[in-house]
Short mmCIF file of C-alpha atoms in Angstrom, two decimals:
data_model
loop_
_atom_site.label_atom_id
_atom_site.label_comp_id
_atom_site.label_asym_id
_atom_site.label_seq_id
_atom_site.Cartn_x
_atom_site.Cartn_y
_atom_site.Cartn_z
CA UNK B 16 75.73 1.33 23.37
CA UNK B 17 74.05 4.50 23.32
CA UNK B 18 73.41 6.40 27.20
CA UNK B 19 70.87 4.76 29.28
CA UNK B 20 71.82 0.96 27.85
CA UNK B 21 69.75 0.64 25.08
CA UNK B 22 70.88 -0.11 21.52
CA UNK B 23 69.42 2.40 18.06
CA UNK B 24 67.75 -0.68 17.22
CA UNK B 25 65.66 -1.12 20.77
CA UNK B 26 64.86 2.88 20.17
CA UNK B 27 63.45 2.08 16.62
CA UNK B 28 61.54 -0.65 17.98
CA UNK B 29 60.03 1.48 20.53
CA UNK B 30 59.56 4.40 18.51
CA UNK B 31 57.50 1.73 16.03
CA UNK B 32 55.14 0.70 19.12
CA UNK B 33 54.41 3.89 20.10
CA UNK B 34 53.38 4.85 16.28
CA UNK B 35 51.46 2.03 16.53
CA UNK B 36 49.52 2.52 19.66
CA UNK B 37 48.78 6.15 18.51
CA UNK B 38 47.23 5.02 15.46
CA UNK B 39 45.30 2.59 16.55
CA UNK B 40 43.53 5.32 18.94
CA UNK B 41 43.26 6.95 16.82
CA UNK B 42 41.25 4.78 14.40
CA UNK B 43 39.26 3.64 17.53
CA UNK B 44 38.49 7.69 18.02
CA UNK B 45 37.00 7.79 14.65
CA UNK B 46 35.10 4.35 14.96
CA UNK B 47 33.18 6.03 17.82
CA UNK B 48 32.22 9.40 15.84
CA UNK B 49 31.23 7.87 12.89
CA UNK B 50 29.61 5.02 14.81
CA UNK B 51 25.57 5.93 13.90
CA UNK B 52 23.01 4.88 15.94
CA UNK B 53 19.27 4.41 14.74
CA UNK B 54 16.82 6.59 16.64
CA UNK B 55 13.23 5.17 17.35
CA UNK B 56 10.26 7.14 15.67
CA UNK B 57 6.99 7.43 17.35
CA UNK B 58 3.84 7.69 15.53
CA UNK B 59 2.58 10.75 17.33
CA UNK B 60 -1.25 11.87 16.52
CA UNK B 61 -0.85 15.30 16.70
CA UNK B 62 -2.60 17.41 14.42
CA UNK B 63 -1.18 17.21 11.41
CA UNK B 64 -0.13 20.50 8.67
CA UNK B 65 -2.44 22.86 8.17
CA UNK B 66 -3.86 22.76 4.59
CA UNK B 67 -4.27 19.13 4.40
CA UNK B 68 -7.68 17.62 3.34
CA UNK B 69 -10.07 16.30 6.32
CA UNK B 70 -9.90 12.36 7.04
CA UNK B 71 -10.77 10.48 9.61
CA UNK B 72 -8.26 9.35 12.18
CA UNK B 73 -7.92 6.57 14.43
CA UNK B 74 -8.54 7.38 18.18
CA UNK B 75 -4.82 5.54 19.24
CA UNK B 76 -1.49 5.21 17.46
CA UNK B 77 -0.74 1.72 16.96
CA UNK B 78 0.51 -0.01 20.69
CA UNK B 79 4.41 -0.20 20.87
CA UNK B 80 4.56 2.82 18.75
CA UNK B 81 4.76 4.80 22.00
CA UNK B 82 8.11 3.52 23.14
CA UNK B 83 11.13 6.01 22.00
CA UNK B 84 14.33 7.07 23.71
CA UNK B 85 13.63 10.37 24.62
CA UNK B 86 15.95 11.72 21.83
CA UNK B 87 14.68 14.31 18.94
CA UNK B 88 12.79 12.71 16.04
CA UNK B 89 14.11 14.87 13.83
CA UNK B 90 17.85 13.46 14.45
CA UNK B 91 16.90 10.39 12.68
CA UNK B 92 17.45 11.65 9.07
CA UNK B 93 21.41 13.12 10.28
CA UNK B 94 22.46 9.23 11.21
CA UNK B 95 24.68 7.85 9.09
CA UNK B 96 22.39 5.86 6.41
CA UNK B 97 19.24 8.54 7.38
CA UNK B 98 16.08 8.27 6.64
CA UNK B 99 15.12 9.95 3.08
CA UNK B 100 10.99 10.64 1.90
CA UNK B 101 10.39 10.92 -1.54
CA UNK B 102 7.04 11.36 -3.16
CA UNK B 103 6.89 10.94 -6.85
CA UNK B 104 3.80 12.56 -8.27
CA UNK B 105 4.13 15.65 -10.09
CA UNK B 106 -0.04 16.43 -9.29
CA UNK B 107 0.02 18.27 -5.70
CA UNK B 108 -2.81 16.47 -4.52
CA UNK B 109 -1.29 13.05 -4.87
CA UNK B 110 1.78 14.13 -2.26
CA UNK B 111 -0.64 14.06 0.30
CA UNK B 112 -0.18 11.26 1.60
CA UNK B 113 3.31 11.88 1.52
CA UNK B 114 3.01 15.01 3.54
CA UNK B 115 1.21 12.88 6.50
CA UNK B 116 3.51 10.14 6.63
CA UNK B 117 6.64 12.62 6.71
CA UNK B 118 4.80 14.47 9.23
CA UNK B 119 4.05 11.28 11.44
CA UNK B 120 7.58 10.61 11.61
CA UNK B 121 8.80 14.06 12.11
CA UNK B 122 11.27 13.92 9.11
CA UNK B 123 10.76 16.25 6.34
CA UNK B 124 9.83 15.63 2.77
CA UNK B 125 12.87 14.69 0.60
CA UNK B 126 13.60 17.50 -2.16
CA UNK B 127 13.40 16.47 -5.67
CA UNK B 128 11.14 18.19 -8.53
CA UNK B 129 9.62 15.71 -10.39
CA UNK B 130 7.56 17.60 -13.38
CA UNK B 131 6.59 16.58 -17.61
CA UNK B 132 8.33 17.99 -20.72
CA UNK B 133 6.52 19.95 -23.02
CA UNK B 134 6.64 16.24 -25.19
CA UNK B 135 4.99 14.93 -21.83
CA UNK B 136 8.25 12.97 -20.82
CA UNK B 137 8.73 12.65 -17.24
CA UNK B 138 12.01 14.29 -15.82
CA UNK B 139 13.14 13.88 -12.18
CA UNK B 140 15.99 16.23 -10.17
CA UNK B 141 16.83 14.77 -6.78
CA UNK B 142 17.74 17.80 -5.06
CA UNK B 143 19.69 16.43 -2.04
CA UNK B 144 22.29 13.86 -1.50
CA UNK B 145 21.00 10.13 -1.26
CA UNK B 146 24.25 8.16 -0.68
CA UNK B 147 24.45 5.69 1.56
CA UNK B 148 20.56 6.27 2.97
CA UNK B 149 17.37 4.21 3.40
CA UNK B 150 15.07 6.11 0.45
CA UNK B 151 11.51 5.51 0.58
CA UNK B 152 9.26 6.83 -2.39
CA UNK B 153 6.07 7.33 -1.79
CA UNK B 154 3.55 6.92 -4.84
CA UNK B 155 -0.43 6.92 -5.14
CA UNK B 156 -1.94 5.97 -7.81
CA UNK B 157 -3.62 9.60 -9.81
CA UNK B 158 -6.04 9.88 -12.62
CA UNK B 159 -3.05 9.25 -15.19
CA UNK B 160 -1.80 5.59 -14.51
CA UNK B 161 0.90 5.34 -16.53
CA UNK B 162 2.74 8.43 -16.04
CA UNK B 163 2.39 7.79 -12.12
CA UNK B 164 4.48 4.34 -12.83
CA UNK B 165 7.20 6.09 -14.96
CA UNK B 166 7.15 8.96 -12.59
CA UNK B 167 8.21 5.90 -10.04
CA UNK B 168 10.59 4.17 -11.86
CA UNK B 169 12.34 6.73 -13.28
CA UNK B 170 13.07 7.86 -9.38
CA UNK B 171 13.60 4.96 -8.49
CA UNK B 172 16.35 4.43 -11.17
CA UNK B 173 17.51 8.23 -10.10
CA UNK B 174 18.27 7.28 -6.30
CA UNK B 175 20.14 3.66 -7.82
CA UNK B 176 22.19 5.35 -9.43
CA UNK B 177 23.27 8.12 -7.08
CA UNK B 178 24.31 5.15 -4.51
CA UNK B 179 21.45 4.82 -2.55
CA UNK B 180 21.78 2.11 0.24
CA UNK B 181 18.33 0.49 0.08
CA UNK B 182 15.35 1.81 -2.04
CA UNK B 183 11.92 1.34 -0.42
CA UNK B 184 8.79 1.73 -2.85
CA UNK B 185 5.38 2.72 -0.95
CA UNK B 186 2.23 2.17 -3.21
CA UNK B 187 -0.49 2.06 -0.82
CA UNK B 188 -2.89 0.73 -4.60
CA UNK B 189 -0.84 -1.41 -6.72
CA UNK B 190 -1.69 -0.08 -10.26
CA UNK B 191 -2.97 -2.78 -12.73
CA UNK B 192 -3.70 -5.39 -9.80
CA UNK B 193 -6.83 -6.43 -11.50
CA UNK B 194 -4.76 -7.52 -14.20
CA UNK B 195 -3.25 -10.42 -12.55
CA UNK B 196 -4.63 -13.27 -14.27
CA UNK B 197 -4.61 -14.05 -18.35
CA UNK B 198 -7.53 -13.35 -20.07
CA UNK B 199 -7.73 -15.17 -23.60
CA UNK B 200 -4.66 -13.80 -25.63
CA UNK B 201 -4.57 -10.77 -22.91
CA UNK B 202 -1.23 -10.48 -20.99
CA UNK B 203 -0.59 -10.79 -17.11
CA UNK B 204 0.00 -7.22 -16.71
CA UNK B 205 1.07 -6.97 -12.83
CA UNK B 206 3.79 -9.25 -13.67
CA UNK B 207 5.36 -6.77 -16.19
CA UNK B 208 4.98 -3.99 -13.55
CA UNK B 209 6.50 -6.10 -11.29
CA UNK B 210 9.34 -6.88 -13.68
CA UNK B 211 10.18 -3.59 -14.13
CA UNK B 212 9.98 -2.39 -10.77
CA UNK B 213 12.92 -4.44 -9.35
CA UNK B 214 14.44 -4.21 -12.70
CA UNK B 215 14.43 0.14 -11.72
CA UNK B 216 16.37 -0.81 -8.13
CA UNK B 217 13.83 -1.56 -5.53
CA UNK B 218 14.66 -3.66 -2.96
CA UNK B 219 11.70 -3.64 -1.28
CA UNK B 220 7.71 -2.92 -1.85
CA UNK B 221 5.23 -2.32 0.98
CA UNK B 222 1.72 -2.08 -0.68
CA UNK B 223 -1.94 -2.26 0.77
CA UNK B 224 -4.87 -4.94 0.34
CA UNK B 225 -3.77 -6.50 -3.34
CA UNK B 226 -6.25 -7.42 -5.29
CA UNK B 227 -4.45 -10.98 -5.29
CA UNK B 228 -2.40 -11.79 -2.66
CA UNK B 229 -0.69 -13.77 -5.32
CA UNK B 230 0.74 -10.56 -7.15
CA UNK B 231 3.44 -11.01 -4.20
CA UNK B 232 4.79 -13.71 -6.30
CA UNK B 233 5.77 -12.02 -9.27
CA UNK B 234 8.21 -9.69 -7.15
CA UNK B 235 11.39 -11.38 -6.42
CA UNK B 236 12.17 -8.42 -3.74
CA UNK B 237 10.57 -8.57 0.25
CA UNK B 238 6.94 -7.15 -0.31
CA UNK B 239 4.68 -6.41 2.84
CA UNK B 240 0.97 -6.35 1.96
CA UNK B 241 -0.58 -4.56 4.60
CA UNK B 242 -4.11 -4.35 5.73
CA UNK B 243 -6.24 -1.70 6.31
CA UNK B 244 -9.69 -4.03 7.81
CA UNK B 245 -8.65 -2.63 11.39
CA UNK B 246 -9.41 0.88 10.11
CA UNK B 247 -12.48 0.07 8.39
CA UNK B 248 -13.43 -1.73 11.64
CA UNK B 249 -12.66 0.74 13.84
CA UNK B 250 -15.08 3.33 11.70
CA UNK B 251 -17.50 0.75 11.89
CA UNK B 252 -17.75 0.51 15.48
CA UNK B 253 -17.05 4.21 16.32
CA UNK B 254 -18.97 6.09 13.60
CA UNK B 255 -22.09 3.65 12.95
CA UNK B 256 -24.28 3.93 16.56
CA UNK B 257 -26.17 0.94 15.79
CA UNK B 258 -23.66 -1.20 14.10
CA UNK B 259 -24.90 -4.33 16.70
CA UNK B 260 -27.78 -4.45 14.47
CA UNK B 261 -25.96 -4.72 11.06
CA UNK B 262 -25.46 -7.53 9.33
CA UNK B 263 -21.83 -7.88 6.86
CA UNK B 264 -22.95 -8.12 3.01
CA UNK B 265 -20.72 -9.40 -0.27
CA UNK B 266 -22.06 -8.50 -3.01
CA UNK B 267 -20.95 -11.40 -5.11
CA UNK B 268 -20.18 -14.87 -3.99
CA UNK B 269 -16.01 -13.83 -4.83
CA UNK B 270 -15.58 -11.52 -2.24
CA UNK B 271 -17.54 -13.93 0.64
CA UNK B 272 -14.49 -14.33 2.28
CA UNK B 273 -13.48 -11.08 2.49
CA UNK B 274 -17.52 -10.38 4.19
CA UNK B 275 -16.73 -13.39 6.54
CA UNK B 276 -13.66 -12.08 7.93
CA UNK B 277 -15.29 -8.68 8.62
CA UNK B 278 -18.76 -10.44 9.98
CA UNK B 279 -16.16 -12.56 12.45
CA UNK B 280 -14.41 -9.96 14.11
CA UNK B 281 -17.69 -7.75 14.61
CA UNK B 282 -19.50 -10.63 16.22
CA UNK B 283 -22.13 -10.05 13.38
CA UNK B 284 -24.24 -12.09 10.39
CA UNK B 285 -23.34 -12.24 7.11
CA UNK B 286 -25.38 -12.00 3.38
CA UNK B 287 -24.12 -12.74 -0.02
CA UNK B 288 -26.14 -11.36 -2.93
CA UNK B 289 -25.70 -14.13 -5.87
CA UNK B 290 -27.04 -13.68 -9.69
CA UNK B 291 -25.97 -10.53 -10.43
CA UNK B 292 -24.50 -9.69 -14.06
CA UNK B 293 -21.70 -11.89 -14.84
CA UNK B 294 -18.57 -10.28 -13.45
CA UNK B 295 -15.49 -10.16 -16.39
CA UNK B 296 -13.01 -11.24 -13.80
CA UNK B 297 -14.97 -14.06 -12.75
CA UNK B 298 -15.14 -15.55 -15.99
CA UNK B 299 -13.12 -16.95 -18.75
CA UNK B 300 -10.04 -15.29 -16.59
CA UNK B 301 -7.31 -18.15 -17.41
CA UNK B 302 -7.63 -18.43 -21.27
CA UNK B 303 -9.32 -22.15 -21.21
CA UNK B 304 -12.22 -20.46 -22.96
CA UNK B 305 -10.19 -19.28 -26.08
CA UNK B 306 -10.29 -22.40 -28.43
CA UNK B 307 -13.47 -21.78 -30.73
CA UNK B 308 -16.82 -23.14 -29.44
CA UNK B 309 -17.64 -25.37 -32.67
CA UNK B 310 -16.64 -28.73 -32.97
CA UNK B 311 -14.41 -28.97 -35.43
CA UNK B 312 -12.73 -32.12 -36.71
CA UNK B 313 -9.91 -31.43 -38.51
CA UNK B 314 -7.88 -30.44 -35.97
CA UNK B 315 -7.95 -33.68 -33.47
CA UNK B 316 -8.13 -37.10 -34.45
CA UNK B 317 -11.14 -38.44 -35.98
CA UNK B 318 -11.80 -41.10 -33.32
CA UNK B 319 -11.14 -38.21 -30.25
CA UNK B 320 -14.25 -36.18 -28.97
CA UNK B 321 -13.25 -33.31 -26.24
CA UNK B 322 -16.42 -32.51 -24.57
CA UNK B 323 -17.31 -28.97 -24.07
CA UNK B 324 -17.79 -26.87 -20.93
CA UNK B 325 -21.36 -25.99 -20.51
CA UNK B 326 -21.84 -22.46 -20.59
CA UNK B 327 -22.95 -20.60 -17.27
CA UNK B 328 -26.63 -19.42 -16.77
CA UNK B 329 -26.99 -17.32 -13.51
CA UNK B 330 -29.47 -17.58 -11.52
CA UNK B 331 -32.07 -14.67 -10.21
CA UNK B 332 -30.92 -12.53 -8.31
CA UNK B 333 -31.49 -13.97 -4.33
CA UNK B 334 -29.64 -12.99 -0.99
CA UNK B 335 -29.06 -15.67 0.87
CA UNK B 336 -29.30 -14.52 4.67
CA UNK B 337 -31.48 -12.14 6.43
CA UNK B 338 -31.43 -8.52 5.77
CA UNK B 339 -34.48 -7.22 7.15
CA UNK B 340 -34.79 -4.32 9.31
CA UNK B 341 -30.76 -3.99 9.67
CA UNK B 342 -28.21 -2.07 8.57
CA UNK B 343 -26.32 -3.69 5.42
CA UNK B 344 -22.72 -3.02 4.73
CA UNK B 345 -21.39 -4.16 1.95
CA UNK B 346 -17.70 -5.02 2.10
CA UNK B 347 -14.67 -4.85 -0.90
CA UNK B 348 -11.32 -4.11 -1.83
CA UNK B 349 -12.10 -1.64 -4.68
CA UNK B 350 -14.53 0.43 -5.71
CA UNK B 351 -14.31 1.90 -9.13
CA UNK B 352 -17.00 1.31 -11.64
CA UNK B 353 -20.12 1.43 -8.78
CA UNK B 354 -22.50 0.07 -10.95
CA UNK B 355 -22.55 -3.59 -9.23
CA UNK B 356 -22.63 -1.30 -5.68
CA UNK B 357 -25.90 0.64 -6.80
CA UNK B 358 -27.66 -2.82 -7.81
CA UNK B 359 -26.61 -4.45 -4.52
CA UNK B 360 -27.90 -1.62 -2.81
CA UNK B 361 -31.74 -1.70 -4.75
CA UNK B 362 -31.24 -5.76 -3.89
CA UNK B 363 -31.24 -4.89 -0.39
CA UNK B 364 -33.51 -2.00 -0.42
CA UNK B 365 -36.03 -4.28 -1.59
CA UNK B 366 -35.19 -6.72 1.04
CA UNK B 367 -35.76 -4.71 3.80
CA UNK B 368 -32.73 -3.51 4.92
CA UNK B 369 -32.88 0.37 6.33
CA UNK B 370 -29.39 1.99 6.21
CA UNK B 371 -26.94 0.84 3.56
CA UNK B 372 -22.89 1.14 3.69
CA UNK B 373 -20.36 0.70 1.48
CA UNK B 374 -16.85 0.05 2.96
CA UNK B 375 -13.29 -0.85 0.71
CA UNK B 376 -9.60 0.38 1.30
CA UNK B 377 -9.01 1.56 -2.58
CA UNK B 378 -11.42 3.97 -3.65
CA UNK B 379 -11.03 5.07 -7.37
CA UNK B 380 -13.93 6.01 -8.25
CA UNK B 381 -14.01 6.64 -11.94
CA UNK B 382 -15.91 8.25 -14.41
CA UNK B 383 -19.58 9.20 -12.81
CA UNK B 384 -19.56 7.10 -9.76
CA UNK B 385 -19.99 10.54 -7.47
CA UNK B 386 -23.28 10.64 -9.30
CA UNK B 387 -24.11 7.36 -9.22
CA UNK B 388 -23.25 6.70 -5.68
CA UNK B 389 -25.68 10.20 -5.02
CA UNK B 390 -28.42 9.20 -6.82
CA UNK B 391 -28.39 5.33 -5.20
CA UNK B 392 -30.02 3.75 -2.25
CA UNK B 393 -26.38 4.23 -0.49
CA UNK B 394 -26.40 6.36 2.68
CA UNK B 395 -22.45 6.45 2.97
CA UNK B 396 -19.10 5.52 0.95
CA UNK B 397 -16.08 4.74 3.07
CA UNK B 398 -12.95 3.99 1.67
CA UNK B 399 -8.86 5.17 2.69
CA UNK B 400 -6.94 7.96 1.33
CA UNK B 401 -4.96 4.83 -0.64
CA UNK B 402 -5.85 7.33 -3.83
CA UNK B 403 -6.35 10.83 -3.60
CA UNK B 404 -10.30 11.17 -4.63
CA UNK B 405 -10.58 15.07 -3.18
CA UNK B 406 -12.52 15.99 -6.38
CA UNK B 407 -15.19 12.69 -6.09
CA UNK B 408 -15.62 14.19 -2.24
CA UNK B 409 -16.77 17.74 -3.69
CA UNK B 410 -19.04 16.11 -5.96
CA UNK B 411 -20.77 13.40 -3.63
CA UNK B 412 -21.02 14.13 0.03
CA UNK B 413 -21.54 10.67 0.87
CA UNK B 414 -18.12 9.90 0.46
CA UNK B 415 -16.07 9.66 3.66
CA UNK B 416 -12.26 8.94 3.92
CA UNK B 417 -10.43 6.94 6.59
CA UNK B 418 -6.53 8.07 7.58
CA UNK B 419 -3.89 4.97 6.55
CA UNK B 420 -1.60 7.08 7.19
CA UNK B 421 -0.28 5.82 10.48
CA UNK B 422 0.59 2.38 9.51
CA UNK B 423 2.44 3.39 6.38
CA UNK B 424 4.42 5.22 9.04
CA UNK B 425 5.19 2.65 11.49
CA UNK B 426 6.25 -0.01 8.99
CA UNK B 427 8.71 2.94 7.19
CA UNK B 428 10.10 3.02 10.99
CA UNK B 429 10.37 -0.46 11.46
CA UNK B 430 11.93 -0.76 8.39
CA UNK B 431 14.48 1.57 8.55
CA UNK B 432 15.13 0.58 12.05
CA UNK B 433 15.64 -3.01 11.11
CA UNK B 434 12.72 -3.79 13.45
CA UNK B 435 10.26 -7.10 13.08
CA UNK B 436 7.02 -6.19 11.08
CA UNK B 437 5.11 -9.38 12.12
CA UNK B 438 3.58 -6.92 14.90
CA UNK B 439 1.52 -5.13 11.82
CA UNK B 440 0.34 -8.93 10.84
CA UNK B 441 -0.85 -10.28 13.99
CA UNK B 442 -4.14 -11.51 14.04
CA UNK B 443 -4.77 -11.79 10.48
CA UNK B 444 -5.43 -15.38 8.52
CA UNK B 445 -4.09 -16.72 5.72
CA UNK B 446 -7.60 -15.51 3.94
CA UNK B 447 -7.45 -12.28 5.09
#
C-alpha cells in the first residue's frame, strides 16, 4: 500500500477517469464552436445596385419575409454549410438577375469565371471553396440556348465534384419547354434536358410558369414551379387606372384557363378569340397523325377498315364575349413569335375594344417582335425579367418589365433554411 491507502492500481484507475472526463469536454467544447446555426434572410426592398436596368417592383416584400433575428445578413454565407450564388452566363446582361437576387439576400455573388474557348467550348473556374455548402446557380435563358445549358451543366458538374453539399439550379424559363410533347418522329426534348440535368448533380430545380406543368415529371429531383400571376396582378391593378373596366382575353381557346384564373381573381369578364391560324402545338402534337393519310391495304388485313380522323377546318375568326368599349388584356405564358398577339389585337380593335394589353411571365421576344409589337394595335407589353430582353426595350418602348426578383429570393432562403415553401403556393389551383 502506497501513502494515503490507495493501491497503483486505484491511481491508474483514477488517472483513466480523469483523462476521460477531460476529453469528453473537451469534445463537447468543440461541438459548441463548430455547432452552425442558420440565420434568417429578409427580403429587404431597398434600392437595389446602381447600374442595374429599370423594372418595376412590387410595393411590399412578400408577408413573413419581415421576421429575422436581428443578426447581420451577411453572416449567413460564414455558417457552416453557407449559402453560395452562382450565376452561369458568360453574357453580362444575363447575371442580372443574379445581381438582384444576391443583393435581396445580402450575400454576395459567388466567384467563378465562366467564359468560351477560342473553339467556342465552354470552360468554368470556381474561384472559391464550395465544400460542404448549399450552391445555388442562377441561369436565364440568353439569345444562345444551347451554350446557356452547357454553361449550366458544366457548373453544375464543377461544384459536384468539388463536394458541394446540395446543388440548387434556378432557371426562372425552362429552355425547350415547348418541346414537351412528341411531334411525329420529333423527340420529347425537355425530357433529355431534364435527363441531363440531374445526371450533372442537381438536387433540386426551382423554375417559373412551365409551359407544362407536366415537365415536373421528367425530373426525378424536388422541382418548385413558381408563379409569377401575383406580379402580373399586382401591375394590373396598380399601373392600369381603369382596370375595373377591362375585361381578361385568351387569345386561343388553349390558354382559356390560364384567362379564367386571371379574370377570377380581378373580379372581371373574360373573352376567348377562336379561329385563328392553326397553332403547331395544338395539332398533330402526340404522333397519332404520322401513319400516311391513304388507305392502303396491304398493310392490315383485308377484311379490317380503320376509319380516319377527319381533318380540322377552323372556323372564322369570332370572340366569344363582349369587348366593347373596355380595355382588353390578353393573358399568356410566353411571348416569342408575336404574330398571333398582333392578330388578336386587330380582332379586338375591330371589336371595339379601346386600350389593348399584353401580359406573360417569359418574354423572349425573337427576331422582329420589337417592330411588330410597335407597329400593332398594342398599347403596352408586360412581361418579367425571367429573360434578359434589355435590347427588345431600346427598340420598342412599349415594352415594360415586372421585378421576379423577390420571390426567387425568398424560396433560395427558405430553402437553404430548411423552411416550408407551401407559403409561396397558397392560393393557387391545381390549374393554375
Amino acid at each position: 500500500m502506497r501513502p494515503g491507502g490507495c493501491s497503483p492500481l486505484q491511481l491508474r484507475s483514477e488517472r483513466r477517469l480523469t483523462a476521460r472526463e477531460r476529453l469528453a469536454a473537451h469534445s463537447w467544447t468543440l461541438r459548441v464552436k463548430l455547432k452552425p446555426t442558420l440565420k434568417e434572410v429578409i427580403v429587404p426592398l431597398a434600392p437595389l445596385q446602381e447600374g442595374l436596368s429599370a423594372a418595376w417592383v412590387p410595393r411590399d416584400p412578400l408577408p413573413e419575409c419581415g421576421e429575422s433575428s436581428g443578426r447581420d445578413l451577411r453572416d449567413m454565407n460564414h455558417t457552416k454549410g453557407g449559402l453560395v450564388i452562382f450565376t452561369a452566363n458568360s453574357h453580362p446582361s444575363s447575371r442580372e438577375l443574379g445581381k438582384r437576387i444576391a443583393e435581396r439576400l445580402g450575400v454576395e455573388l459567388g466567384k467563378v469565371q465562366v467564359y468560351q474557348e477560342a473553339n467556342r467550348e465552354t470552360r468554368v473556374q470556381i474561384q472559391e471553396s464550395v465544400r460542404g455548402k448549399d450552391v445555388f446557380v442562377i441561369q436565364t435563358v440568353s439569345k444562345d440556348v444551347n451554350t446557356t445549358i452547357m454553361e449550366m451543366l458544366i457548373l453544375v458538374y464543377a461544384c459536384r465534384t468539388s463536394c458541394a453539399r446540395s446543388i440548387t439550379g434556378v432557371l426562372p424559363y425552362f429552355p425547350y419547354s415547348k418541346q414537351c410533347k412528341m411531334r411525329k418522329r420529333g423527340s420529347i426534348v425537355s425530357k433529355l434536358i431534364a435527363s441531363m440535368m440531374c445526371k450533372a448533380g442537381l438536387t433540386h430545380l426551382i423554375t417559373m410558369d412551365l409551359h407544362q406543368k407536366e415537365i415536373q415529371g421528367f425530373f426525378n429531383i424536388p422541382v418548385d414551379n413558381l408563379r409569377a400571376s401575383p406580379f402580373l396582378l399586382q401591375y394590373i391593378q396598380e399601373e392600369i387606372p381603369d382596370y375595373r373596366n377591362a375585361v381578361i382575353v385568351a387569345k386561343s381557346p388553349a390558354s382559356a384557363k390560364r384567362a379564367q384564373s386571371f379574370a377570377e381573381r380581378l373580379r372581371l369578364g373574360i373573352a376567348v378569340i377562336h379561329g385563328e391560324a392553326q397553332d403547331a402545338e395544338s395539332d398533330q402534337v402526340d404522333g397519332r397523325h404520322s401513319p400516311p393519310t391513304v388507305k392502303t391495304t396491304g398493310a392490315i388485313h383485308p377484311s379490317m377498315e380503320i376509319p380516319l380522323l377527319i381533318p380540322k377546318e377552323k372556323p372564322p375568326i369570332t370572340v366569344v364575349g363582349d369587348v366593347g368599349g373596355r380595355i382588353a388584356i390578353i393573358v399568356d405564358d410566353i411571348i416569342d413569335d408575336v404574330d398571333s398577339f398582333v392578330a388578336a389585337a386587330e380582332t379586338l380593335k375591330e371589336r371595339g375594344a379601346y386600350k389593348i394589353f399584353v401580359m406573360a411571365t417569359h418574354g423572349i421576344l425573337s427576331s422582329e417582335a420589337p417592330r411588330f409589337i410597335e407597329e400593332s394595335a398594342i398599347d403596352e407589353v408586360v412581361v418579367t425579367n425571367t429573360i434578359p430582353h434589355e435590347l427588345q426595350k431600346l427598340q420598342c418602348p412599349k415594352i415594360k418589365t415586372v421585378d421576379i426578383s423577390m420571390i426567387l429570393s425568398e424560396a433560395i432562403r427558405r430553402i437553404h433554411n430548411g423552411e416550408s415553401m407551401s407559403y409561396l403556393f397558397r392560393n393557387i389551383g391545381v390549374d393554375d
